[in-house]
Coordinates of C-alpha atoms in Angstrom, one line a residue:
X1 CA 47.3 35.4 14.0
X2 CA 48.7 32.0 15.1
X3 CA 45.5 31.2 16.8
X4 CA 43.5 32.2 13.7
X5 CA 45.8 30.1 11.5
X6 CA 45.5 27.1 13.9
X7 CA 41.7 27.5 14.0
X8 CA 41.6 27.6 10.2
X9 CA 43.8 24.5 10.0
X10 CA 41.5 22.6 12.4
X11 CA 38.5 23.7 10.3
X12 CA 40.3 22.6 7.1
X13 CA 41.1 19.2 8.6
X14 CA 37.6 18.7 9.9
X15 CA 36.2 19.7 6.5
X16 CA 38.6 17.3 4.7
X17 CA 37.8 14.5 7.2
X18 CA 34.0 15.2 6.8
X19 CA 34.4 15.2 3.0
X20 CA 36.5 12.1 3.0
X21 CA 33.9 10.4 5.3
X22 CA 31.1 11.3 2.9
X23 CA 33.0 10.1 -0.1
X24 CA 33.8 6.8 1.7
X25 CA 30.2 6.4 2.5
X26 CA 29.2 7.0 -1.1
X27 CA 31.7 4.4 -2.3
X28 CA 30.5 1.9 0.3
X29 CA 26.9 2.6 -0.8
X30 CA 27.8 1.7 -4.4
X31 CA 29.3 -1.7 -3.4
X32 CA 26.8 -4.5 -4.4
X33 CA 27.3 -6.2 -1.0
X34 CA 25.6 -5.8 2.4
X35 CA 27.9 -3.9 4.8
X36 CA 26.9 -3.0 8.3
X37 CA 28.2 -2.6 11.8
X38 CA 26.5 -3.3 15.2
X39 CA 27.6 -2.5 18.7
X40 CA 27.9 -4.9 21.6
X41 CA 24.1 -4.6 22.2
X42 CA 23.2 -5.6 18.6
X43 CA 22.1 -2.1 17.5
X44 CA 23.1 -0.8 14.1
X45 CA 25.7 2.0 14.1
X46 CA 26.2 1.8 10.4
X47 CA 24.6 0.3 7.3
X48 CA 25.1 0.9 3.6
X49 CA 22.3 1.3 1.1
X50 CA 22.5 -2.4 -0.2
X51 CA 21.9 -3.7 3.3
X52 CA 19.2 -1.3 4.1
X53 CA 17.4 -2.1 0.8
X54 CA 17.7 -5.9 1.5
X55 CA 16.0 -5.3 4.9
X56 CA 13.3 -3.0 3.4
X57 CA 14.4 0.3 4.8
X58 CA 17.0 3.1 4.5
X59 CA 20.4 3.5 6.1
X60 CA 19.1 6.4 8.2
X61 CA 16.2 4.5 9.5
X62 CA 18.2 1.4 10.2
X63 CA 20.9 3.0 12.4
X64 CA 20.1 2.8 16.0
X65 CA 17.6 -0.1 15.7
X66 CA 18.1 -3.6 17.0
X67 CA 19.3 -6.1 14.4
X68 CA 16.5 -8.7 13.8
X69 CA 15.3 -11.2 11.1
X70 CA 17.7 -11.6 8.2
X71 CA 20.0 -8.9 9.5
X72 CA 20.4 -10.7 12.9
X73 CA 20.9 -14.0 11.2
X74 CA 23.7 -12.6 9.1
X75 CA 25.3 -10.8 12.0
X76 CA 25.5 -14.1 13.9
X77 CA 26.9 -16.0 11.0
X78 CA 30.1 -17.4 12.6
X79 CA 33.5 -16.7 14.0
X80 CA 35.5 -13.5 13.1
X81 CA 37.5 -13.3 10.0
X82 CA 36.2 -16.5 8.4
X83 CA 34.2 -16.6 5.3
X84 CA 31.0 -18.6 5.5
X85 CA 28.1 -19.5 3.3
X86 CA 24.8 -19.0 5.1
X87 CA 21.3 -19.7 3.9
X88 CA 18.7 -17.3 5.4
X89 CA 15.1 -16.2 4.6
X90 CA 14.6 -12.8 3.2
X91 CA 11.7 -10.5 4.2
X92 CA 9.5 -12.2 1.6
X93 CA 10.2 -15.7 2.9
X94 CA 12.5 -16.8 0.0
X95 CA 15.7 -18.6 0.8
X96 CA 18.8 -16.7 -0.1
X97 CA 22.5 -17.7 0.1
X98 CA 25.1 -15.2 1.3
X99 CA 28.8 -15.3 1.6
X100 CA 29.5 -13.6 4.9
X101 CA 32.4 -12.4 7.0
X102 CA 32.5 -10.8 10.5
X103 CA 35.4 -8.6 11.6
X104 CA 35.9 -6.8 14.9
X105 CA 36.2 -3.0 14.4
X106 CA 38.2 -1.2 17.1
X107 CA 38.5 2.6 17.8
X108 CA 36.1 5.4 18.0
X109 CA 36.6 5.8 21.7
X110 CA 34.6 2.6 22.4
X111 CA 35.6 0.1 25.1
X112 CA 34.2 -2.8 23.1
X113 CA 34.7 -3.2 19.4
X114 CA 32.0 -3.0 16.9
X115 CA 31.1 -6.0 14.7
X116 CA 31.6 -5.2 11.0
X117 CA 29.6 -7.6 8.8
X118 CA 29.8 -8.0 5.0
X119 CA 27.4 -10.3 3.1
X120 CA 27.5 -11.0 -0.6
X121 CA 24.3 -12.4 -2.1
X122 CA 25.4 -15.5 -4.1
X123 CA 22.0 -17.1 -4.6
X124 CA 22.1 -16.8 -8.4
X125 CA 25.7 -18.0 -8.5
X126 CA 24.8 -21.1 -6.4
X127 CA 21.8 -21.8 -8.7
X128 CA 24.0 -21.6 -11.7
X129 CA 26.5 -23.9 -10.1
X130 CA 23.7 -26.3 -9.3
X131 CA 22.6 -26.3 -12.9
X132 CA 26.1 -26.7 -14.2
X133 CA 26.6 -29.6 -11.8
X134 CA 23.4 -31.2 -13.0
X135 CA 24.4 -30.8 -16.7
X136 CA 27.7 -32.3 -16.0
X137 CA 26.1 -35.5 -14.7
X138 CA 22.8 -35.5 -16.5
X139 CA 21.6 -35.7 -20.1
X140 CA 20.3 -32.2 -21.1
X141 CA 17.5 -33.6 -23.3
X142 CA 15.9 -36.2 -21.0
X143 CA 17.3 -35.2 -17.6
X144 CA 18.5 -38.8 -17.1
X145 CA 21.9 -39.6 -15.7
X146 CA 24.6 -39.4 -18.4
X147 CA 27.6 -41.6 -19.0
X148 CA 29.7 -39.9 -16.3
X149 CA 27.1 -40.4 -13.6
X150 CA 26.4 -44.0 -14.7
X151 CA 30.1 -44.7 -14.5
X152 CA 30.3 -43.2 -11.0
X153 CA 27.4 -45.3 -9.8
X154 CA 28.9 -48.4 -11.2
X155 CA 32.3 -47.7 -9.7
X156 CA 30.6 -47.5 -6.3
X157 CA 29.1 -51.0 -6.9
X158 CA 32.4 -52.3 -8.2
X159 CA 34.2 -51.2 -5.0
X160 CA 31.7 -52.7 -2.6
X161 CA 32.6 -55.6 -0.4
X162 CA 32.6 -59.0 -2.0
X163 CA 29.1 -60.4 -2.1
X164 CA 27.4 -57.0 -2.4
X165 CA 28.8 -56.1 -5.9
X166 CA 26.8 -58.6 -8.0
X167 CA 24.9 -56.7 -10.6
X168 CA 24.0 -56.6 -14.3
X169 CA 24.4 -53.9 -16.9
X170 CA 21.6 -53.8 -19.5
X171 CA 22.6 -51.8 -22.6
X172 CA 19.6 -50.7 -24.7
X173 CA 19.7 -49.5 -28.3
X174 CA 16.5 -48.4 -30.1
X175 CA 15.9 -50.3 -33.3
X176 CA 15.8 -48.2 -36.5
X177 CA 16.0 -44.9 -34.6
X178 CA 17.8 -43.3 -37.5
X179 CA 14.9 -44.0 -39.7
X180 CA 12.6 -42.2 -37.3
X181 CA 14.8 -39.2 -37.3
X182 CA 15.1 -39.2 -41.1
X183 CA 11.4 -39.7 -41.9
X184 CA 9.7 -38.0 -39.0
X185 CA 12.3 -35.4 -38.0
X186 CA 14.7 -35.0 -35.1
X187 CA 12.0 -33.2 -33.1
X188 CA 9.9 -36.4 -33.0
X189 CA 13.0 -38.4 -32.3
X190 CA 13.8 -36.2 -29.3
X191 CA 10.2 -36.6 -28.0
X192 CA 10.5 -40.4 -28.3
X193 CA 13.8 -40.4 -26.3
X194 CA 12.0 -38.4 -23.5
X195 CA 9.1 -40.8 -23.5
X196 CA 11.4 -43.8 -23.3
X197 CA 13.2 -42.2 -20.4
X198 CA 10.0 -41.5 -18.5
X199 CA 8.7 -45.1 -19.0
X200 CA 11.9 -46.7 -17.9
X201 CA 12.2 -44.5 -14.8
X202 CA 8.6 -45.0 -13.8
X203 CA 8.5 -48.7 -14.5
X204 CA 11.8 -49.8 -13.0
X205 CA 11.9 -48.3 -9.5
X206 CA 14.3 -51.1 -8.3
X207 CA 17.1 -50.3 -10.7
X208 CA 20.2 -48.8 -9.3
X209 CA 20.6 -46.3 -12.1
X210 CA 18.8 -45.6 -15.4
X211 CA 20.6 -43.3 -17.8
X212 CA 21.2 -42.3 -21.3
X213 CA 24.7 -43.0 -22.7
X214 CA 24.1 -40.9 -25.8
X215 CA 22.2 -41.0 -29.1
X216 CA 19.6 -43.7 -28.7
X217 CA 21.5 -45.8 -26.2
X218 CA 20.3 -46.3 -22.6
X219 CA 21.9 -48.1 -19.7
X220 CA 20.2 -49.8 -16.8
X221 CA 22.0 -51.2 -13.8
X222 CA 20.3 -53.8 -11.7
X223 CA 21.5 -55.7 -8.6
X224 CA 21.1 -59.5 -9.2
X225 CA 20.2 -62.4 -7.1
X226 CA 23.6 -64.1 -6.5
X227 CA 22.0 -67.5 -6.2
X228 CA 20.6 -67.6 -9.8
X229 CA 22.5 -64.9 -11.7
X230 CA 21.6 -65.9 -15.3
X231 CA 18.0 -66.6 -14.5
X232 CA 17.6 -63.3 -12.8
X233 CA 19.3 -61.5 -15.6
X234 CA 17.0 -63.1 -18.2
X235 CA 13.9 -62.3 -16.0
X236 CA 14.8 -58.6 -15.8
X237 CA 15.7 -58.4 -19.5
X238 CA 12.2 -59.8 -20.4
X239 CA 10.7 -57.2 -18.1
X240 CA 12.5 -54.4 -20.0
X241 CA 11.5 -55.9 -23.4
X242 CA 7.9 -55.9 -22.4
X243 CA 8.1 -52.1 -21.7
X244 CA 8.4 -51.6 -25.4
X245 CA 5.4 -53.6 -26.5
X246 CA 3.1 -50.5 -26.1
X247 CA 3.6 -47.4 -28.3
X248 CA 5.2 -44.2 -26.8
X249 CA 3.5 -40.8 -26.7
X250 CA 5.3 -38.1 -28.6
X251 CA 2.7 -35.4 -27.7
X252 CA 4.0 -32.0 -26.7
X253 CA 0.7 -30.9 -25.2
X254 CA -2.9 -32.1 -24.4
X255 CA -4.1 -31.4 -27.9
X256 CA -1.4 -33.7 -29.3
X257 CA -2.3 -36.3 -26.8
X258 CA -6.0 -36.2 -27.8
X259 CA -5.0 -36.9 -31.4
X260 CA -3.2 -40.1 -30.5
X261 CA 0.2 -38.8 -31.4
X262 CA 2.2 -42.0 -30.6
X263 CA 5.0 -44.1 -32.1
X264 CA 6.2 -47.7 -31.7
X265 CA 9.7 -48.9 -31.4
X266 CA 11.6 -52.0 -30.4
X267 CA 15.0 -52.5 -28.8
X268 CA 18.2 -54.5 -29.1
X269 CA 19.7 -55.2 -25.7
X270 CA 23.0 -56.5 -24.5
X271 CA 23.4 -57.8 -20.9
X272 CA 26.6 -58.3 -19.0
X273 CA 26.8 -59.8 -15.5
X274 CA 29.4 -58.7 -12.9
X275 CA 29.7 -61.4 -10.3
X276 CA 32.8 -60.1 -8.5
X277 CA 36.4 -59.6 -9.3
X278 CA 38.4 -56.6 -10.6
X279 CA 36.6 -55.1 -13.5
X280 CA 36.1 -51.6 -14.8
X281 CA 33.0 -49.7 -16.1
X282 CA 34.6 -49.4 -19.6
X283 CA 35.3 -53.1 -19.8
X284 CA 31.7 -54.0 -18.8
X285 CA 30.3 -51.5 -21.2
X286 CA 32.3 -52.9 -24.0
X287 CA 31.0 -56.4 -23.3
X288 CA 27.4 -55.2 -23.1
X289 CA 27.9 -53.4 -26.4
X290 CA 29.2 -56.7 -28.0
X291 CA 26.1 -58.6 -26.8
X292 CA 23.8 -55.8 -27.9
X293 CA 25.2 -55.9 -31.5
X294 CA 24.7 -59.6 -31.6
X295 CA 21.0 -59.0 -30.7
X296 CA 20.8 -56.3 -33.4
X297 CA 22.3 -58.7 -36.0
X298 CA 19.5 -61.1 -35.2
X299 CA 17.0 -58.5 -36.4
X300 CA 16.5 -56.6 -33.1
X301 CA 13.6 -56.7 -30.7
X302 CA 15.5 -59.0 -28.5
X303 CA 18.5 -59.4 -26.2
X304 CA 21.7 -61.4 -25.7
X305 CA 23.7 -62.2 -22.6
X306 CA 27.4 -61.6 -23.0
X307 CA 29.5 -64.7 -23.6
X308 CA 33.4 -64.8 -23.6
X309 CA 33.3 -66.1 -27.2
X310 CA 32.0 -62.7 -28.3
X311 CA 35.3 -61.1 -27.2
X312 CA 37.3 -63.7 -29.0
X313 CA 35.3 -63.0 -32.2
X314 CA 35.8 -59.3 -31.8
X315 CA 39.5 -59.8 -31.4
X316 CA 39.6 -61.7 -34.7
X317 CA 37.7 -58.8 -36.4
X318 CA 40.1 -56.3 -35.0
X319 CA 43.0 -58.4 -36.2
X320 CA 41.4 -58.6 -39.7
X321 CA 41.0 -54.8 -39.6
X322 CA 44.7 -54.3 -38.9
X323 CA 45.8 -56.8 -41.5
X324 CA 43.4 -55.4 -44.1
X325 CA 45.2 -52.1 -44.2
X326 CA 48.2 -53.8 -45.7
X327 CA 46.3 -56.3 -48.0
X328 CA 46.2 -54.1 -51.1
X329 CA 49.7 -52.8 -50.7
X330 CA 51.1 -56.3 -50.1
X331 CA 49.3 -57.7 -53.2
X332 CA 47.3 -60.2 -51.0
X333 CA 43.9 -59.7 -52.8
X334 CA 43.0 -62.0 -55.7
X335 CA 40.0 -62.3 -58.0
X336 CA 38.3 -65.6 -58.9
X337 CA 35.7 -65.8 -61.6
X338 CA 32.4 -67.8 -61.6
X339 CA 30.9 -68.7 -65.0
X340 CA 27.5 -67.4 -66.1
X341 CA 25.9 -69.6 -68.7
X342 CA 23.3 -69.1 -71.4
X343 CA 20.6 -71.7 -70.4
X344 CA 19.6 -72.4 -74.0
X345 CA 22.9 -72.7 -75.8
X346 CA 25.0 -73.9 -72.8
X347 CA 27.7 -71.4 -73.7
X348 CA 29.6 -69.3 -71.1
X349 CA 28.6 -65.7 -71.7
X350 CA 30.1 -64.0 -68.8
X351 CA 31.7 -64.3 -65.4
X352 CA 31.3 -62.7 -62.0
X353 CA 34.4 -61.4 -60.3
X354 CA 34.6 -62.7 -56.7
X355 CA 37.1 -61.3 -54.3
X356 CA 39.4 -63.5 -52.1
X357 CA 42.1 -62.6 -49.6
X358 CA 45.2 -64.7 -49.6
X359 CA 46.3 -65.0 -46.0
X360 CA 50.0 -65.5 -44.9
X361 CA 49.3 -69.2 -44.4
X362 CA 48.2 -69.6 -48.0
X363 CA 44.5 -70.0 -47.2
X364 CA 41.9 -67.9 -49.1
X365 CA 39.4 -65.9 -47.0
X366 CA 36.0 -65.4 -48.5
X367 CA 34.7 -61.8 -48.7
X368 CA 31.9 -62.3 -46.2
X369 CA 34.6 -62.5 -43.4
X370 CA 36.3 -59.2 -44.2
X371 CA 34.2 -57.0 -46.4
X372 CA 31.9 -55.9 -43.5
X373 CA 35.0 -54.7 -41.7
X374 CA 36.2 -52.9 -44.8
X375 CA 32.8 -51.2 -45.1
X376 CA 32.9 -50.1 -41.5
X377 CA 36.4 -48.7 -41.7
X378 CA 36.3 -47.1 -45.1
X379 CA 38.8 -49.6 -46.6
X380 CA 36.1 -50.6 -49.0
X381 CA 37.1 -47.7 -51.2
X382 CA 40.8 -48.7 -52.0
X383 CA 39.7 -52.3 -52.2
X384 CA 37.0 -51.5 -54.8
X385 CA 39.5 -49.4 -56.7
X386 CA 41.8 -52.5 -56.9
X387 CA 39.0 -54.8 -57.9
X388 CA 37.9 -52.6 -60.7
X389 CA 41.4 -52.2 -62.1
X390 CA 42.1 -56.0 -61.8
X391 CA 38.7 -57.0 -63.4
X392 CA 39.2 -54.5 -66.2
X393 CA 42.8 -55.7 -66.7
X394 CA 41.6 -59.3 -66.9
X395 CA 39.0 -58.4 -69.5
X396 CA 41.8 -56.9 -71.6
X397 CA 44.1 -59.9 -71.2
X398 CA 41.2 -62.3 -72.2
X399 CA 40.4 -60.1 -75.2
X400 CA 44.0 -60.4 -76.4
X401 CA 43.6 -64.2 -76.2
X402 CA 40.5 -64.0 -78.3
X403 CA 37.9 -64.4 -75.5
X404 CA 35.0 -61.9 -75.3
X405 CA 33.2 -62.2 -72.0
X406 CA 31.0 -60.0 -69.9
X407 CA 32.4 -59.2 -66.4
X408 CA 30.1 -58.7 -63.4
X409 CA 31.6 -56.7 -60.5
X410 CA 29.9 -56.3 -57.1
X411 CA 29.7 -52.9 -55.6
X412 CA 29.1 -52.1 -51.9
X413 CA 26.3 -49.7 -51.2
X414 CA 28.6 -47.8 -48.9
X415 CA 30.6 -46.6 -51.9
X416 CA 27.7 -44.5 -53.2
X417 CA 27.8 -42.3 -50.1
X418 CA 31.6 -42.1 -49.9
X419 CA 33.0 -41.6 -53.5
X420 CA 32.1 -40.6 -57.0
X421 CA 31.6 -44.0 -58.6
X422 CA 31.6 -42.6 -62.1
X423 CA 35.1 -41.1 -61.6
X424 CA 36.4 -44.3 -60.0
X425 CA 35.1 -46.5 -62.9
X426 CA 36.3 -44.1 -65.6
X427 CA 39.8 -44.1 -64.1
X428 CA 39.9 -47.9 -64.1
X429 CA 38.6 -48.1 -67.7
X430 CA 41.0 -45.5 -69.0
X431 CA 44.0 -47.0 -67.2
X432 CA 43.4 -50.5 -68.4
X433 CA 41.9 -49.9 -71.8
X434 CA 38.9 -52.1 -71.1
X435 CA 35.6 -51.9 -73.0
X436 CA 32.8 -50.4 -70.8
X437 CA 30.2 -52.5 -72.7
X438 CA 31.8 -55.7 -71.2
X439 CA 31.3 -54.5 -67.6
X440 CA 28.2 -55.1 -65.5
X441 CA 28.0 -53.5 -62.1
X442 CA 26.0 -55.3 -59.4
X443 CA 24.4 -53.9 -56.3
X444 CA 22.2 -55.9 -53.9
X445 CA 18.5 -55.3 -53.9
X446 CA 18.3 -54.3 -50.2
X447 CA 20.8 -51.4 -50.8
X448 CA 18.8 -50.2 -53.8
X449 CA 15.6 -50.1 -51.9
X450 CA 17.0 -48.1 -49.0
X451 CA 19.0 -45.8 -51.1
X452 CA 17.0 -45.7 -54.4
X453 CA 17.2 -42.0 -55.2
X454 CA 21.0 -41.6 -54.4
X455 CA 22.0 -44.8 -56.2
X456 CA 19.7 -44.3 -59.2
X457 CA 21.3 -40.9 -60.0
X458 CA 24.8 -42.5 -60.0
X459 CA 23.5 -45.5 -62.0
X460 CA 22.4 -43.2 -64.8
X461 CA 25.9 -41.6 -64.9
X462 CA 27.5 -45.1 -64.9
X463 CA 25.3 -46.3 -67.8
X464 CA 26.4 -43.2 -69.8
X465 CA 29.9 -44.7 -69.8
X466 CA 28.4 -47.8 -71.5
X467 CA 28.4 -50.2 -68.5
X468 CA 25.4 -52.3 -67.6
X469 CA 23.6 -52.3 -64.2
X470 CA 22.4 -55.4 -62.4
X471 CA 20.4 -56.0 -59.3
X472 CA 21.8 -58.9 -57.2
X473 CA 19.8 -61.1 -54.7
X474 CA 16.6 -60.0 -56.3
X475 CA 13.4 -61.2 -54.6
X476 CA 14.6 -60.8 -51.0
X477 CA 13.4 -57.2 -50.5
X478 CA 10.2 -55.8 -49.3
X479 CA 9.1 -54.0 -52.5
X480 CA 11.0 -55.6 -55.3
X481 CA 8.5 -55.4 -58.1
X482 CA 7.5 -51.8 -57.3
X483 CA 11.1 -50.6 -57.5
X484 CA 11.6 -52.1 -61.0
X485 CA 9.8 -49.1 -62.5
X486 CA 12.0 -46.6 -60.7
X487 CA 15.5 -48.2 -61.0
X488 CA 17.7 -47.8 -64.0
X489 CA 18.8 -51.4 -64.4
X490 CA 19.7 -53.8 -67.2
X491 CA 19.7 -57.2 -65.5
X492 CA 18.1 -59.0 -62.5
X493 CA 19.8 -61.8 -60.7
X494 CA 17.3 -64.1 -58.9
X495 CA 18.4 -64.8 -55.3
X496 CA 19.8 -68.3 -54.5
X497 CA 17.0 -68.9 -52.0
X498 CA 14.6 -69.6 -54.8
X499 CA 16.8 -72.3 -56.1
X500 CA 17.1 -73.9 -52.7
X501 CA 13.3 -74.2 -52.5
X502 CA 12.4 -74.6 -56.2
X503 CA 12.0 -78.4 -56.3
X504 CA 9.9 -78.5 -53.2
X505 CA 7.8 -75.3 -53.3
X506 CA 5.1 -74.7 -55.8
X507 CA 4.8 -71.2 -54.4
X508 CA 8.4 -70.4 -55.3
X509 CA 7.9 -71.8 -58.8
X510 CA 4.9 -69.5 -59.2
X511 CA 6.9 -66.5 -58.0
X512 CA 9.8 -67.3 -60.3
X513 CA 7.5 -67.7 -63.3
X514 CA 5.9 -64.4 -62.5
X515 CA 9.2 -62.6 -62.2
X516 CA 10.6 -64.1 -65.4
X517 CA 7.5 -62.9 -67.3
X518 CA 7.7 -59.5 -65.8
X519 CA 11.3 -59.1 -66.7
X520 CA 10.7 -60.2 -70.3
X521 CA 7.9 -57.7 -70.6
X522 CA 10.1 -54.9 -69.2
X523 CA 13.0 -55.9 -71.4
X524 CA 15.2 -56.7 -68.4
X525 CA 17.7 -59.5 -68.8
X526 CA 17.8 -62.3 -66.2
X527 CA 20.3 -64.6 -64.4
X528 CA 19.4 -67.2 -61.8
X529 CA 21.9 -67.7 -59.1
X530 CA 22.6 -70.8 -57.0
X531 CA 22.0 -73.5 -59.6
X532 CA 23.4 -76.8 -58.3
X533 CA 21.5 -79.5 -60.2
X534 CA 20.6 -80.1 -63.8
X535 CA 16.9 -80.2 -63.0
X536 CA 17.0 -76.6 -61.8
X537 CA 18.7 -75.5 -65.0
X538 CA 16.3 -77.3 -67.2
X539 CA 13.2 -75.9 -65.4
X540 CA 14.6 -72.3 -65.7
X541 CA 15.4 -72.8 -69.4
X542 CA 11.9 -74.2 -70.0
X543 CA 10.4 -71.1 -68.5
X544 CA 12.7 -68.9 -70.6
X545 CA 15.1 -67.6 -68.0
X546 CA 18.1 -66.5 -70.0
X547 CA 21.2 -67.3 -67.9
X548 CA 22.3 -69.3 -64.9
X549 CA 25.1 -69.3 -62.4
X550 CA 26.0 -71.7 -59.7
X551 CA 28.2 -74.7 -58.6
X552 CA 26.5 -76.9 -61.3
X553 CA 28.3 -74.8 -63.9
X554 CA 31.4 -74.1 -62.0
X555 CA 32.8 -72.8 -58.7
X556 CA 34.7 -69.5 -58.6
X557 CA 38.1 -70.3 -60.1
X558 CA 41.3 -68.7 -61.4
X559 CA 41.5 -66.9 -64.8
X560 CA 43.4 -69.7 -66.5
X561 CA 40.8 -72.4 -65.5
X562 CA 38.0 -70.1 -66.7
X563 CA 39.8 -69.7 -70.0
X564 CA 40.1 -73.5 -70.3
X565 CA 36.5 -74.0 -69.5
X566 CA 35.4 -71.5 -72.1
X567 CA 37.5 -73.2 -74.7
X568 CA 36.2 -76.7 -73.9
X569 CA 34.0 -77.9 -76.7
X570 CA 31.3 -79.6 -74.6
X571 CA 31.4 -79.1 -70.9
X572 CA 29.6 -81.8 -68.8
X573 CA 26.6 -79.6 -68.1
X574 CA 26.3 -78.7 -71.8
X575 CA 26.1 -82.4 -72.7
X576 CA 23.5 -83.1 -70.0
X577 CA 21.3 -80.3 -71.1
X578 CA 21.6 -80.8 -74.9
X579 CA 18.4 -81.8 -76.4
X580 CA 16.4 -81.5 -73.2
X581 CA 15.3 -77.9 -73.3
X582 CA 13.0 -77.9 -76.3
X583 CA 10.9 -80.9 -75.3
X584 CA 10.4 -79.5 -71.8
X585 CA 9.4 -76.1 -73.2
X586 CA 7.1 -77.8 -75.7
X587 CA 5.0 -79.5 -73.0
X588 CA 5.3 -76.5 -70.7
X589 CA 7.1 -78.6 -68.1
X590 CA 7.1 -77.4 -64.5
X591 CA 7.9 -80.6 -62.7
X592 CA 11.2 -82.2 -61.8
X593 CA 11.9 -85.6 -63.3
X594 CA 15.1 -87.3 -62.2

């Protein structure tokens, strides 16, 4: 009985061991990793399904065979108990990457241990890592080095031994790229960026790095000849400029290419030279950016080398920006008013409100020095609110003194994209009690041309309040006359440049006569700006221009001086013009007698 029980117990243990062994093999077969064992002669004593499939066979066929090919390469992958990446060729000749380990396996009655090998196929993981690494240092659209890689390459140059670290950073910005995106679409813009990258890369093989910083900005790093730095920088800048003389292909396929699908663009480029010393990538990039914007301010299609004065000017602008935040709150802004005169009667009919900023030293800063900063930072909104309230309040104060004048107020084109101008103006009129009919809002012609639809809609709403609309600097745009039929305007102000050339240019005289006739036919009132001599005023009056404005009639001045000038019986310019207009008009005068 004991013998039978013992035999049954042995059979039960054997059955349990056999079942456990099968279950373990089943588990090992489900593991997505190659697992196998070889003896001291290199013959397989075990292999799971994953390993057998990788070698193109089955576990049963593999056991007892000599390890060869990919299997042998993996088995010989390194020392025991150390993970190692190994690149091997699979049975189809493709390179695969495996993470392998080798472990000695003792027991089983063997004198020498088996070699247990595990190998995890990480080929796809390594490819994903490679792609992520590429994306981390390259622009996904063009494949060019991005800002991080450009910075790394420049840092290498900056840390080289003295004498080997002389190089130039050429910062490129495509001119009017936003217009390409807006008119032709972002898809065309993307194709253009790719074409630019290809041309730069193919045409500048000697560059240390060519990359895209973002948007439409590219950076090129060149080593320079230390003996003639500036000359070499100019030479290379000219080479880069020449690359943009020919149009760029924006074709997606051969059919597009056959139809001549191309586009032209120019660039603005800033160049900064590093000739040694401790500098950083960010500092050099900032200087190149300053030089690039100077080139863009000149109209683009050119380049500028960085000069230390640019940083000084930028520091002044930043100081202005900081101080400007407090200008309204500290009551530092003031309005001066320039008279606008009826050229036939000599009477002041209106004034233009001109902004000034009273600095702590008592000096007055003209708007041209700080309004661009205000527009860029958004401070133009609270400043315009103050101007409208002050101008409307002055109208009310003059009205109480018995003076009825028209008040012209300049508006920045930026406002029409940032705020509801109708609401802002209504609030100013309601708060001060000013008459809307005495207000005339001015916007420059260039802003109107580039934002005609947006501005025109708001103009209609402003006119519904009773205010008049004027176009400032008229005659300097590209399509002035064509836009007159589209814009909702009441007055045109002829640009000062016509006055500067009026006495010497028959062409400008002809243009002015034509514009005056056109405005009269369209029922649009006129004001000529920049009048500085009586001859100019008499010529304009003779050709039936209605109003004039300029230093001849008076510089911008304080409200009390304007009031005194309006109340004066015969200002000097009224006396000089009196009796001269009719005779000139009678003979159709167009010349300039002294």
